[in-house]
Short mmCIF file of C-alpha atoms and ligand atoms in Angstrom, two decimals:
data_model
loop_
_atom_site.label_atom_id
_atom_site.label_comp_id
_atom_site.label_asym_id
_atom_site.label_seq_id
_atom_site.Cartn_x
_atom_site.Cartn_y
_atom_site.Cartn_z
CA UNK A 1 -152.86 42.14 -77.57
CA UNK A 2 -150.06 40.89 -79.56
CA UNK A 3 -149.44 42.45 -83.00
CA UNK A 4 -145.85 42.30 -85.07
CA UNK A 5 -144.63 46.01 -85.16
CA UNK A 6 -142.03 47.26 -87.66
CA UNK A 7 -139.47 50.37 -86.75
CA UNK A 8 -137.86 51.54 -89.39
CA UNK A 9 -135.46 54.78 -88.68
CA UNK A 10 -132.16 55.18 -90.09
CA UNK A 11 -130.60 56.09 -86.60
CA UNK A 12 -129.94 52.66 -85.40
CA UNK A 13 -130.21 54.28 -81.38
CA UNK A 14 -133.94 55.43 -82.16
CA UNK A 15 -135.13 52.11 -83.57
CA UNK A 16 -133.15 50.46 -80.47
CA UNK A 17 -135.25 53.11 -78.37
CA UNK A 18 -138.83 52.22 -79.79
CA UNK A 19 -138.26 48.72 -79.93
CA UNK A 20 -137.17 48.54 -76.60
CA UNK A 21 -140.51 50.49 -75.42
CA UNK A 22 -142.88 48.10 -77.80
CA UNK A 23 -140.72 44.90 -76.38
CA UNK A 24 -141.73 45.93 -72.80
CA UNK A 25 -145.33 46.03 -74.01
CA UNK A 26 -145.28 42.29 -75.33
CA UNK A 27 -145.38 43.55 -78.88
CA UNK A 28 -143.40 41.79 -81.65
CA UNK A 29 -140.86 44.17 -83.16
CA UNK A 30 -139.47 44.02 -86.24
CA UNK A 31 -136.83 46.80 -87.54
CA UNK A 32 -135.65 48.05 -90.77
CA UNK A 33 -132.72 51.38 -91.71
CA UNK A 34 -133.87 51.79 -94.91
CA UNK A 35 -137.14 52.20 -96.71
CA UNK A 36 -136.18 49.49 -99.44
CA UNK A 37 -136.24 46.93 -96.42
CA UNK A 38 -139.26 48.82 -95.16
CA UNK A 39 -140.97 47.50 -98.21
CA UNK A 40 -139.40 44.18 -98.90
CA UNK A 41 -140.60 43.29 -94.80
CA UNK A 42 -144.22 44.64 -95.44
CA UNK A 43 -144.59 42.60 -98.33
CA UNK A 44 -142.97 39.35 -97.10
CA UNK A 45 -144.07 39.58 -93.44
CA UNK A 46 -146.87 39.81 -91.51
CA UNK A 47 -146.50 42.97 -90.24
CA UNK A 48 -149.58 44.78 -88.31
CA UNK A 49 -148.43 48.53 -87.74
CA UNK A 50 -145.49 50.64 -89.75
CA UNK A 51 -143.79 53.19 -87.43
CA UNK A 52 -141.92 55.11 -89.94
CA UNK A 53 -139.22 57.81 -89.53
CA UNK A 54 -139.74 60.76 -92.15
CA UNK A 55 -136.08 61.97 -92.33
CA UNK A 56 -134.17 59.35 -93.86
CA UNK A 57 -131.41 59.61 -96.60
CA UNK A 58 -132.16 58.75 -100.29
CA UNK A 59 -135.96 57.25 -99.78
CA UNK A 60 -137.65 59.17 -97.00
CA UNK A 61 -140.96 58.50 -95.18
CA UNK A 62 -143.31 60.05 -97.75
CA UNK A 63 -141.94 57.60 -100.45
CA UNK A 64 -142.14 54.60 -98.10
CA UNK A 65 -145.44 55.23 -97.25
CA UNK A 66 -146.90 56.42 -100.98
CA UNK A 67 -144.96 53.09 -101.66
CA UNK A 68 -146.78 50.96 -99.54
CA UNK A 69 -150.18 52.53 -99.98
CA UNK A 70 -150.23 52.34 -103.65
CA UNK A 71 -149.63 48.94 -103.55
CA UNK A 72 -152.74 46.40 -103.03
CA UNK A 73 -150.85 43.94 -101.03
CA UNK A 74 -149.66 46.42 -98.34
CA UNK A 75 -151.94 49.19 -98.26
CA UNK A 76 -154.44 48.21 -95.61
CA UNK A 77 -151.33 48.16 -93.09
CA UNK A 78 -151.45 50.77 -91.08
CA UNK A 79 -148.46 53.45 -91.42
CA UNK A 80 -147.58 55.81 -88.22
CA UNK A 81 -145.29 58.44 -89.58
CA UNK A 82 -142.85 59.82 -86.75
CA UNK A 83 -141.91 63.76 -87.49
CA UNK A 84 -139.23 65.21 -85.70
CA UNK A 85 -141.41 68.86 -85.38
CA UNK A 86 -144.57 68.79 -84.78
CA UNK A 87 -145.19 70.68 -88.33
CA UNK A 88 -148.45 71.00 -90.21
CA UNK A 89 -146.67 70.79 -93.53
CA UNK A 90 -145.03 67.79 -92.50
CA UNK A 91 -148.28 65.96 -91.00
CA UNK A 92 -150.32 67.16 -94.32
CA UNK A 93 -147.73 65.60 -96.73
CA UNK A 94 -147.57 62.20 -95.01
CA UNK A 95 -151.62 62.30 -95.09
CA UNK A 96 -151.37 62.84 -98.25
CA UNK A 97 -148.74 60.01 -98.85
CA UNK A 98 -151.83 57.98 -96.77
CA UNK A 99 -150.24 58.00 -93.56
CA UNK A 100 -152.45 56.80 -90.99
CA UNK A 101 -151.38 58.71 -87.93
CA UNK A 102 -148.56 60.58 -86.53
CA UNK A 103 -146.60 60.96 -83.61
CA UNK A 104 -143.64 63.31 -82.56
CA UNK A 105 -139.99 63.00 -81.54
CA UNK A 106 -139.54 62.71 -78.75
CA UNK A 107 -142.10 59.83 -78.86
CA UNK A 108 -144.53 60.75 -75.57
CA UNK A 109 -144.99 57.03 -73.78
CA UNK A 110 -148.93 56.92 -73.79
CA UNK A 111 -149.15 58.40 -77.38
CA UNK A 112 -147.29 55.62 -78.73
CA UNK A 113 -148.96 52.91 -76.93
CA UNK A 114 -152.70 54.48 -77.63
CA UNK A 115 -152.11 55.13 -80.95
CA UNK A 116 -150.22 51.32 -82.07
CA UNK A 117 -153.11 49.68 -79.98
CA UNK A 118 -156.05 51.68 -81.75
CA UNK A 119 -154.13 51.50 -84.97
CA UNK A 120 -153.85 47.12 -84.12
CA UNK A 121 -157.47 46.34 -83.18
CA UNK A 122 -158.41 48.42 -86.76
CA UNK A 123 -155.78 46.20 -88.48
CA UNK A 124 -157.10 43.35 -87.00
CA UNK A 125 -160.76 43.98 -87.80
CA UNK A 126 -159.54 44.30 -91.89
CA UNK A 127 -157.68 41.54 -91.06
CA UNK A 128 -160.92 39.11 -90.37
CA UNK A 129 -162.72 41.15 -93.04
CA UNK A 130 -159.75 40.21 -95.71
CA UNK A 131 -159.61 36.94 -94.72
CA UNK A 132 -163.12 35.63 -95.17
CA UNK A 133 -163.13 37.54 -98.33
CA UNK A 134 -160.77 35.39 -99.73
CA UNK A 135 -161.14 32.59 -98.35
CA UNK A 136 -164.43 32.07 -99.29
CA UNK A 137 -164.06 33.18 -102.90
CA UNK A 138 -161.29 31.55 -105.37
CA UNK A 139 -159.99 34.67 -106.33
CA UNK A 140 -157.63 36.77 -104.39
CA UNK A 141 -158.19 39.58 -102.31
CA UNK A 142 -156.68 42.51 -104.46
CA UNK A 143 -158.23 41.49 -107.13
CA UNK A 144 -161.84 41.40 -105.26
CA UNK A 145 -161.06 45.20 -104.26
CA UNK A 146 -159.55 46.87 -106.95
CA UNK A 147 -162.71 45.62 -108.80
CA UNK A 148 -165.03 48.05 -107.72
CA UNK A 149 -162.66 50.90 -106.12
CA UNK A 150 -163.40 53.79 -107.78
CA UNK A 151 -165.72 55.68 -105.25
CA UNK A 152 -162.70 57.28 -103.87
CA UNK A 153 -163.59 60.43 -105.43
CA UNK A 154 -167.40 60.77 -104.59
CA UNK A 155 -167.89 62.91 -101.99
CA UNK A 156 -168.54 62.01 -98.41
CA UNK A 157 -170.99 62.60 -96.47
CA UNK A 158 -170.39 64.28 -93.06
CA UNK A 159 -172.10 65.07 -89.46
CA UNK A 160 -170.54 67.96 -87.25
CA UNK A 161 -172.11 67.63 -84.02
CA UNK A 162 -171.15 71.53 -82.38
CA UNK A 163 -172.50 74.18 -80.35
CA UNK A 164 -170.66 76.94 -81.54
CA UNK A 165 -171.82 79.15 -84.69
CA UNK A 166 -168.45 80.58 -85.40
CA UNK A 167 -166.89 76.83 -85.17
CA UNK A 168 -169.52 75.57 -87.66
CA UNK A 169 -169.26 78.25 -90.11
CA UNK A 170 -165.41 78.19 -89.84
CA UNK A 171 -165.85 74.13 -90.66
CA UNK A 172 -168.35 74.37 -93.23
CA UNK A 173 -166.52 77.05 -95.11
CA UNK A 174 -163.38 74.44 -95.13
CA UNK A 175 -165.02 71.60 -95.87
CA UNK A 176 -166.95 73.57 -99.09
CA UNK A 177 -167.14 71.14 -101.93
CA UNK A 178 -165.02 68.74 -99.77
CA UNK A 179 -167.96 67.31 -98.04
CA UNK A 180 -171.38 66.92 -97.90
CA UNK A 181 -171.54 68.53 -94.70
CA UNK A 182 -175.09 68.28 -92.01
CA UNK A 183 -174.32 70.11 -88.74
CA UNK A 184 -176.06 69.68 -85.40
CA UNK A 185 -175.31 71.70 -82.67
CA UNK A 186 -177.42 69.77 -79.87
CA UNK A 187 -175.60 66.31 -79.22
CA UNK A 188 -178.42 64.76 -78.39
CA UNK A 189 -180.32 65.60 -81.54
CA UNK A 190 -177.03 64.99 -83.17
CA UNK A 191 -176.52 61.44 -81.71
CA UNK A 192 -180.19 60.36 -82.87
CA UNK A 193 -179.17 61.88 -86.47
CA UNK A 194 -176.15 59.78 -86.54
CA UNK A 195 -178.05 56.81 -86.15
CA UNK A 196 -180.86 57.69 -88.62
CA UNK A 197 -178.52 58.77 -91.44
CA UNK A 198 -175.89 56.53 -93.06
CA UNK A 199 -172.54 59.46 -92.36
CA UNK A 200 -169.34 58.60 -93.70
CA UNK A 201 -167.45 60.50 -90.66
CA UNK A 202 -168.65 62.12 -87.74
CA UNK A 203 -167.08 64.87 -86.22
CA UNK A 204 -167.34 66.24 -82.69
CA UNK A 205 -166.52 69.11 -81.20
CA UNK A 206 -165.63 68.64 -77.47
CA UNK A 207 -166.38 72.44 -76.74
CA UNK A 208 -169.91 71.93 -75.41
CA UNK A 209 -170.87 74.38 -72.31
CA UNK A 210 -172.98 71.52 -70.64
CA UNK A 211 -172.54 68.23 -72.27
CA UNK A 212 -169.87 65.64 -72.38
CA UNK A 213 -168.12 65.07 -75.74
CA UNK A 214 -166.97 61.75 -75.08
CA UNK A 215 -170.37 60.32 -73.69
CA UNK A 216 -172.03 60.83 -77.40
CA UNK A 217 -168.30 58.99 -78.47
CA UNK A 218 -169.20 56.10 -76.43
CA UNK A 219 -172.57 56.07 -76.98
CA UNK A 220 -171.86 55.73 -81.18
CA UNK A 221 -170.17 53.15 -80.42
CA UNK A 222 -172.27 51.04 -78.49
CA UNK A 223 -175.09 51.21 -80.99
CA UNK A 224 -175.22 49.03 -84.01
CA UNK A 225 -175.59 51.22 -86.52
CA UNK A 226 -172.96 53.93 -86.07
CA UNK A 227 -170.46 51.41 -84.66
CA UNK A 228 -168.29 51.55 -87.71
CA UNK A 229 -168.52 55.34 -88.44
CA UNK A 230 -165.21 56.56 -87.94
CA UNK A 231 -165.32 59.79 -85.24
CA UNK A 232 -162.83 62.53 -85.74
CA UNK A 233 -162.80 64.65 -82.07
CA UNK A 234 -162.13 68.48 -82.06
CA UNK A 235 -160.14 69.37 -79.59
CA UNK A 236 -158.79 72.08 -77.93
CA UNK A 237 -154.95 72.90 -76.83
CA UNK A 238 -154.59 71.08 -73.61
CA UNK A 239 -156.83 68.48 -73.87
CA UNK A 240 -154.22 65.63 -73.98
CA UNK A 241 -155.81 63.42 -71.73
CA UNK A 242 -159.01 64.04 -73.03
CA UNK A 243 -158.02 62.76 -76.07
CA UNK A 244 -156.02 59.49 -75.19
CA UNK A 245 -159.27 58.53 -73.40
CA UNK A 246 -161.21 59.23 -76.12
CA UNK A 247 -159.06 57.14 -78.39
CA UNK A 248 -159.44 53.92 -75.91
CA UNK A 249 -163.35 54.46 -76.03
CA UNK A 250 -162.87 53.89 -80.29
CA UNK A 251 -162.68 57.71 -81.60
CA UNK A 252 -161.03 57.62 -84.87
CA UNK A 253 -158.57 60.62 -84.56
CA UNK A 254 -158.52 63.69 -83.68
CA UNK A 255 -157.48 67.27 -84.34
CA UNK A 256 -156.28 70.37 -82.41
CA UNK A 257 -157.60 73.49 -82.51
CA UNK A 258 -157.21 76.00 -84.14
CA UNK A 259 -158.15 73.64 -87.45
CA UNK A 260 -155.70 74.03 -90.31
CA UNK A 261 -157.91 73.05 -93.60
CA UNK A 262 -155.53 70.81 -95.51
CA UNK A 263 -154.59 68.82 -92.40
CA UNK A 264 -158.72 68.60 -91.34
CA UNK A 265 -159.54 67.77 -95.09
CA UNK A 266 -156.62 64.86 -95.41
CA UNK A 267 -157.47 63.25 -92.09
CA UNK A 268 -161.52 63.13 -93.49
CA UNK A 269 -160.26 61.56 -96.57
CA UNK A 270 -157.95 58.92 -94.74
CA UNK A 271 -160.91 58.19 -92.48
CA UNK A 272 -163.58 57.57 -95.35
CA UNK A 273 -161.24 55.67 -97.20
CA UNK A 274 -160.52 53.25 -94.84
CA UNK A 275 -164.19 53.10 -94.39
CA UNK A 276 -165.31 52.45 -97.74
CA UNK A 277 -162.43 50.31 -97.93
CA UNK A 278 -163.57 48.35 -94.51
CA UNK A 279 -167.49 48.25 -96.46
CA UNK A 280 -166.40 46.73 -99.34
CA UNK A 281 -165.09 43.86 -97.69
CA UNK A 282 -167.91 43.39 -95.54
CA UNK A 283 -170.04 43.85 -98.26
CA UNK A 284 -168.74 41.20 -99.95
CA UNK A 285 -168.49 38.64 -97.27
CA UNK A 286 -172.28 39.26 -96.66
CA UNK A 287 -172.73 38.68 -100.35
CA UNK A 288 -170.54 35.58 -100.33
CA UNK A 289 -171.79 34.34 -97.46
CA UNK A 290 -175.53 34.86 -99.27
CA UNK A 291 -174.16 33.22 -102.69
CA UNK A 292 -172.98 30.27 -100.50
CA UNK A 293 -176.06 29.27 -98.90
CA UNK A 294 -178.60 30.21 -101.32
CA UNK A 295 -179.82 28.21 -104.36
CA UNK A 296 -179.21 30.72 -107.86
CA UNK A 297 -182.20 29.49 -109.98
CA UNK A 298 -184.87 29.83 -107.00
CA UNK A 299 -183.52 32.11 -104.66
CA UNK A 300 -184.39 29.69 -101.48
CA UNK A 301 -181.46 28.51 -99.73
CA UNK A 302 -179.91 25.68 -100.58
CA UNK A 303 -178.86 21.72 -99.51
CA UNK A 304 -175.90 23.01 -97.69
CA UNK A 305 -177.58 25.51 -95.56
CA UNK A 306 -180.75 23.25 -94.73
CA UNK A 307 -177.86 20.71 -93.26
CA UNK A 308 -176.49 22.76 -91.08
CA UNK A 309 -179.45 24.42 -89.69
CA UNK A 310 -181.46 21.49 -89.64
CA UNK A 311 -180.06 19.85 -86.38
CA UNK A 312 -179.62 23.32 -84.82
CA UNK A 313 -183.87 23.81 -85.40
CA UNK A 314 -183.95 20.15 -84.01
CA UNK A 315 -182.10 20.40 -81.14
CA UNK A 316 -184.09 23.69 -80.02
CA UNK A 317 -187.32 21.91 -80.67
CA UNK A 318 -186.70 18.91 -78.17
CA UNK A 319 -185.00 21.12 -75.44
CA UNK A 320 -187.72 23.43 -75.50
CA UNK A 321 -190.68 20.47 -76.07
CA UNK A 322 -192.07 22.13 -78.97
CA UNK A 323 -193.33 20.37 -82.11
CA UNK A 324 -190.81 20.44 -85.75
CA UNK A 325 -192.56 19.04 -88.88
CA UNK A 326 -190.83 18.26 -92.01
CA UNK A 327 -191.91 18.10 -95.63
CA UNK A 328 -190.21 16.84 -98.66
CA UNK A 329 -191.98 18.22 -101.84
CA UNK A 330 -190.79 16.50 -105.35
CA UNK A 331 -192.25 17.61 -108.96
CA UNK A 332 -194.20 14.67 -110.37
CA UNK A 333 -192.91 13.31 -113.87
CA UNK A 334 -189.81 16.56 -113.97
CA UNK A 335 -187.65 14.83 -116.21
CA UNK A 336 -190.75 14.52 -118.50
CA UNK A 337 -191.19 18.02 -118.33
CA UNK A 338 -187.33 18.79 -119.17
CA UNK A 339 -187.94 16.53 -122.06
CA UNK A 340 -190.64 17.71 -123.20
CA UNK A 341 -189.57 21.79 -123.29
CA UNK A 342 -186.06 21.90 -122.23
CA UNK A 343 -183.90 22.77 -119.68
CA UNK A 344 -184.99 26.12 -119.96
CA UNK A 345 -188.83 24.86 -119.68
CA UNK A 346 -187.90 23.02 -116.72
CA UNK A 347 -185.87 25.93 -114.63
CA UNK A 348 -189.50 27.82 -115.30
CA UNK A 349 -191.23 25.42 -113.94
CA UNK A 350 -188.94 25.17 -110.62
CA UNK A 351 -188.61 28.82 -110.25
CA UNK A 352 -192.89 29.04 -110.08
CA UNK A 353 -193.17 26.48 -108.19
CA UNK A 354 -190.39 27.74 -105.83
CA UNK A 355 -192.57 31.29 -105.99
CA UNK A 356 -195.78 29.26 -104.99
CA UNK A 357 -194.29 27.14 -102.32
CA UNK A 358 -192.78 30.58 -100.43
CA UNK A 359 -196.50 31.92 -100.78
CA UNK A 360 -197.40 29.41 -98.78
CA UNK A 361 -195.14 29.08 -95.65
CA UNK A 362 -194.27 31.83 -93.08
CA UNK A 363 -191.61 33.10 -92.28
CA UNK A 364 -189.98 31.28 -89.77
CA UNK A 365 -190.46 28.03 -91.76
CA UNK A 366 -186.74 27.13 -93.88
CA UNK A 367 -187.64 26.27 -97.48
CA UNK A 368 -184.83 25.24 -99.21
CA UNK A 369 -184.30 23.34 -102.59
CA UNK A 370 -182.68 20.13 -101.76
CA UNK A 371 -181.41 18.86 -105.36
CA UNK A 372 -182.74 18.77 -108.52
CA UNK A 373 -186.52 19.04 -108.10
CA UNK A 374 -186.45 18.10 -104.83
CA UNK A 375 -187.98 20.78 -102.02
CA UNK A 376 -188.00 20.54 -98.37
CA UNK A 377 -189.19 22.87 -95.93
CA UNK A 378 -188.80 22.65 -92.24
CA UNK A 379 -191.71 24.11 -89.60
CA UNK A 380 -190.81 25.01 -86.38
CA UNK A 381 -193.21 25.17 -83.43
CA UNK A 382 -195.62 22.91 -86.14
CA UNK A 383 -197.27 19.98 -85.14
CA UNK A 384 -197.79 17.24 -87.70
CA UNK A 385 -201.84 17.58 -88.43
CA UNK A 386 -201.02 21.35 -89.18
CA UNK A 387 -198.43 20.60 -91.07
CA UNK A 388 -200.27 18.08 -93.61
CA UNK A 389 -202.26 21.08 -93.69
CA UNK A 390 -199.72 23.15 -95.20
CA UNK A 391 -198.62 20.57 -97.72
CA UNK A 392 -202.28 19.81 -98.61
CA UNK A 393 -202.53 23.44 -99.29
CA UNK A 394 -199.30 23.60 -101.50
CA UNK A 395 -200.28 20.48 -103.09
CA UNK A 396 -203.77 22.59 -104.10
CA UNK A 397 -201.60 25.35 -105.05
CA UNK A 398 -199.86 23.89 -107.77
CA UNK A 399 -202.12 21.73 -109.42
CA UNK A 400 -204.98 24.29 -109.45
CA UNK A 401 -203.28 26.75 -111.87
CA UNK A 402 -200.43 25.61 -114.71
CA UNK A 403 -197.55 26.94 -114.99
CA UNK A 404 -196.97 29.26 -117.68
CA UNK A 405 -194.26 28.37 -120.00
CA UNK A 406 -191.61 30.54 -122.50
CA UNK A 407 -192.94 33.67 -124.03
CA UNK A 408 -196.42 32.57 -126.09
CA UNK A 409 -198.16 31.56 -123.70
CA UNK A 410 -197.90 27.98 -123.51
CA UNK A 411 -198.62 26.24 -120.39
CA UNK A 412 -198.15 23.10 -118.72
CA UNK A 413 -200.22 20.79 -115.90
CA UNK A 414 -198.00 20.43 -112.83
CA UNK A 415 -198.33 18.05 -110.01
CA UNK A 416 -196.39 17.62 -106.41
CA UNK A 417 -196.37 14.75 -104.83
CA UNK A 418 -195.20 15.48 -100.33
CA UNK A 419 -193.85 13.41 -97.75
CA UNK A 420 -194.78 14.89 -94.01
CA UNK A 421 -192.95 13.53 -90.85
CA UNK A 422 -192.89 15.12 -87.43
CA UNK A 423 -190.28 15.11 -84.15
CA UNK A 424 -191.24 12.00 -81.84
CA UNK A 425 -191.38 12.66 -78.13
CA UNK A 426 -188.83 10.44 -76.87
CA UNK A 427 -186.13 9.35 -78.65
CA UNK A 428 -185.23 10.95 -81.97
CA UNK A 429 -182.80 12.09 -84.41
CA UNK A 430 -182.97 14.14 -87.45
CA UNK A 431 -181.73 11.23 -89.50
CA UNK A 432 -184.63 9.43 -88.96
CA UNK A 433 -186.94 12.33 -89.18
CA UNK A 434 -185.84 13.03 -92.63
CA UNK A 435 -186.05 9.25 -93.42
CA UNK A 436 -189.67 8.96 -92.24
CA UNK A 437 -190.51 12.30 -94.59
CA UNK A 438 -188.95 10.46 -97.45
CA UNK A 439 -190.65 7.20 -97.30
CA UNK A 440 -194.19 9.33 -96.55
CA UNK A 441 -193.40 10.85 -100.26
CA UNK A 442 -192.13 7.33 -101.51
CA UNK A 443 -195.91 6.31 -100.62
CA UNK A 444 -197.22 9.80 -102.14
CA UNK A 445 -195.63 8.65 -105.73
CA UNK A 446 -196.41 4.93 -105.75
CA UNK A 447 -200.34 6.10 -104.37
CA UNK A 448 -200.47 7.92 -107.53
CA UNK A 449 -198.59 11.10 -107.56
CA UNK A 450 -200.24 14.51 -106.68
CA UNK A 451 -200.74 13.67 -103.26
CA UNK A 452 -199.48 14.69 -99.52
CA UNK A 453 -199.09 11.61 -97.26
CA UNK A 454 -198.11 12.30 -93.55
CA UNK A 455 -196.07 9.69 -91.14
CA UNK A 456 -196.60 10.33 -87.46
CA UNK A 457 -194.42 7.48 -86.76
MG1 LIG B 1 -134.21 59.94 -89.55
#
C-alpha cells in the first residue's frame, strides 16, 4: 500500500523520528513545522493521512485540524492527532475539532502502522467515491456535497450488540437523545438485526462470556449489507492486541473501558459523519451512473447503454449456443404527429408507447430508445419465430387502443411499423445483426406501415 503521509510537529527530531518509521514502511512522507504549511500542503498536495502534533506554538493541532475540516477541499483527509498524554480532554477536543484518530507519544510501532493503514484504505475508498462523482458530472465535487449536507444534525441510528445489563443501561443513559439507540444482547440475534435494519454505527462490546467479539466483526463485514457500517469495539483495559486485530479485520475504532460520554459521543459522531458523507457520494454516483444510461422522457435506457451491452449479450449468446433476437420498433408518420399537436403531443405519444412496449417484454429483454422515435429491444435466449411473436403482439398493442393526448381528452391513431432479425449459427457479428433488423423494418414501412416483418437471414 502506498499512500503520501504528512508529519507535521514543530520538533524537527520527532518529525525526523516518524518519518523515518513511515519511510521504512514504503510510505511517502511529507513534513511540515508549522500548521500554516500544514494547510498550504493539504490543499496543494495529494496528501492521504495528516499525523498532526497538538502542542505547537501560535497555531496548535486543534486549529489545524478545525482548519482543514471546515474546509470542503481538505476535509475528507483523514487527520491523526498525536497527544503527548494520553488525556480524555485532549482526545475529546481534537474529536471535536474532527480529528479522525489518535495516537500517543511515545508513538507505539503497531499503533501507528494499524491505524495510517486503516485510516489509507478509508481514504482511498472516498477517494474512488470522489472521483467518479466528479468526473462524471461537470460540476465539482464540493459543490455536489455541500448541496445536500445538512443531515449532520439528525440523529443516528445505533445497534449495541452486549450481554451485560449494567453495560447497556450505562450506554443507553449516555447516548440519551444522542442516538437512536436498539440494543441486543445475543450476537447472534444482534448480527441478523444488523443486517435487517439500515444502523448508522454498530457498537460491540467484546465482554461476551461465550462468544467471540471479533467473529460477529468479521462476519459484518463479509456481508453486503452491513459492509459499510462503521463498527466501534468496546474494549476492556488490556485488550491491546485484541484491538489491533480487530482494526485489520475493518472495525472502525474503538474505545476503552470504562466509557467516558463525551469521548464515546464524539467518536459516534465522527463515525456517522464520515458515513453519511461516504453515502452521499455513492449515492450520487449510482444516480449519475442511472442519469447516464437512461433515456429522461421514457425512462428506458438509452443509445449509449444498448451499445455497450449489446456485444456483451452477443458474445454470451454464441459462446453459450443460445438464440438473441433483435427488434427495431419506429412510430409510423411521428413527425406528422409532432406537427400536428406539438412537441409536447409527440413526447406523449413516445412516453405511452414506451409504457406499452415495457408491458410487453420481460425482464431480461433490454428495451432501450435508440433516437428520436426509434425503439429497439434486444431478447436473449429468444429464437426468431418467438420473437416475431413479441413484435406482432406489440404491434397489436398499439394500434388497438389510441393514445390519449393533452388534458381533454383528445386522442390520436398510432401505428408501429418492426424490423426482427436473429443471431446466425456460424459466422456473425452484431453489425450485421442490427443491419438485417433495420432493413426487415425498411420492408415493414415501404409494405405499408403498421406491420412486423422478420429476417432469418
Ligand atoms: Mg509539539
Amino acid at each position: 500500500m502506498t499512500a503520501r503521509i504528512l508529519v507535521v510537529d514543530d520538533i524537527p527530531a520527532n518529525v525526523r523520528l516518524l518519518e523515518v518509521r513511515l519511510l521504512a514502511e514504503y510510505f511517502e512522507v511529507l513534513t511540515a513545522t508549522n500548521g500554516p504549511d500544514a494547510i498550504e500542503t493539504c490543499e496543494n498536495g495529494k496528501v492521504d493521512v495528516v499525523l498532526l502534533d497538538v502542542m505547537m506554538p501560535d497555531m496548535d493541532g486543534f486549529e489545524v485540524c478545525r482548519r482543514l475540516k471546515s474546509d470542503p477541499a481538505t476535509s475528507h483527509i483523514p487527520v491523526v492527532m498525536i497527544t503527548a498524554l494520553d488525556q480524555v480532554s485532549d482526545r475529546v477536543r481534537g474529536l471535536e475539532a474532527g480529528a479522525d484518530d489518535f495516537l500517543t507519544k511515545p508513538v507505539n510501532d503497531l499503533q501507528l502502522m494499524t491505524r495510517v493503514k486503516s485510516l489509507v484504505r478509508l481514504k482511498s475508498l472516498t477517494d474512488e467515491l470522489r472521483l467518479r462523482a466528479s468526473t462524471t458530472r461537470n460540476i465539482g465535487i464540493e459543490e455536489l456535497l455541500s448541496r445536500n449536507f445538512a443531515s449532520e444534525d439528525t440523529t443516528p441510528k445505533v445497534l449495541l450488540i452486549d450481554e451485560r445489563k449494567s453495560s447497556v443501561e450505562r450506554i443507553q443513559k449516555m447516548l440519551r437523545d444522542r442516538a437512536d439507540l436498539d440494543v441486543s444482547s445475543d450476537p447472534h440475534a444482534g448480527f441478523f438485526q444488523a443486517a435487517e435494519t439500515s444502523y448508522e454505527c454498530v457498537m460491540i462490546s467484546t465482554a461476551f462470556a461465550d462468544f467471540d467479539p471479533l467473529r460477529l466483526c468479521s462476519q459484518l463485514r463479509s456481508l453486503d449489507r452491513t459492509r459499510f457500517v462503521p463498527i466501534i469495539l468496546l474494549a476492556e483495559e488490556g485488550e491491546e492486541e485484541r484491538i489491533i486485530r480487530g482494526l485489520e479485520l475493518g472495525i472502525n475504532d474503538y474505545l476503552m473501558r470504562p466509557i467516558d460520554q463525551q469521548e464515546l459521543t464524539a467518536r459516534l459522531r465522527t463515525q456517522v459523519r464520515r458515513k453519511r458523507y461516504n453515502d452521499q457520494l455513492r449515492a450520487s454516483v449510482t444516480q449519475t451512473i442511472e442519469m447516464a444510461v437512461t433515456d429522461g422522457l421514457t425512462g428506458l435506457h438509452n443509445r449509449r447503454y444498448l451499445d455497450s451491452h449489446l456485444q456483451t449479450l452477443f458474445d454470451r449468446a454464441v459462446a453459450r449456443r443460445r438464440p438473441l433476437s433483435v427488434m427495431i420498433t419506429d412510430l409510423d408518420r411521428f413527425k406528422a404527429i409532432n406537427d400536428a399537436h406539438g412537441h409536447d403531443g409527440g413526447d406523449e405519444v413516445l412516453r405511452e408507447f414506451a409504457r406499452r412496449l415495457r408491458k410487453n417484454v420481460r425482464g431480461i429483454d433490454l428495451a432501450c430508445r435508440f433516437g428520436g422515435e426509434e425503439f429497439v429491444v434486444v431478447m436473449p435466449d429468444t429464437e426468431g419465430a418467438v420473437a416475431e411473436k413479441v413484435a406482432e403482439r406489440i404491434r397489436a398493442e398499439i394500434a388497438q387502443a389510441p393514445f390519449a393526448i393533452g388534458q381533454d381528452g383528445k386522442t390520436i391513431e398510432v401505428t408501429v411499423s418492426v424490423g426482427v432479425s436473429s443471431v446466425l449459427k456460424g459466422v456473425d457479428t452484431v453489425a450485421a445483426l442490427m443491419k438485417r433488423a433495420d432493413l426487415a423494418l425498411y420492408e415493414a414501412k415501404s409494405g405499408g406501415r403498421n406491420r412486423v416483418v422478420a429476417k432469418a437471414a
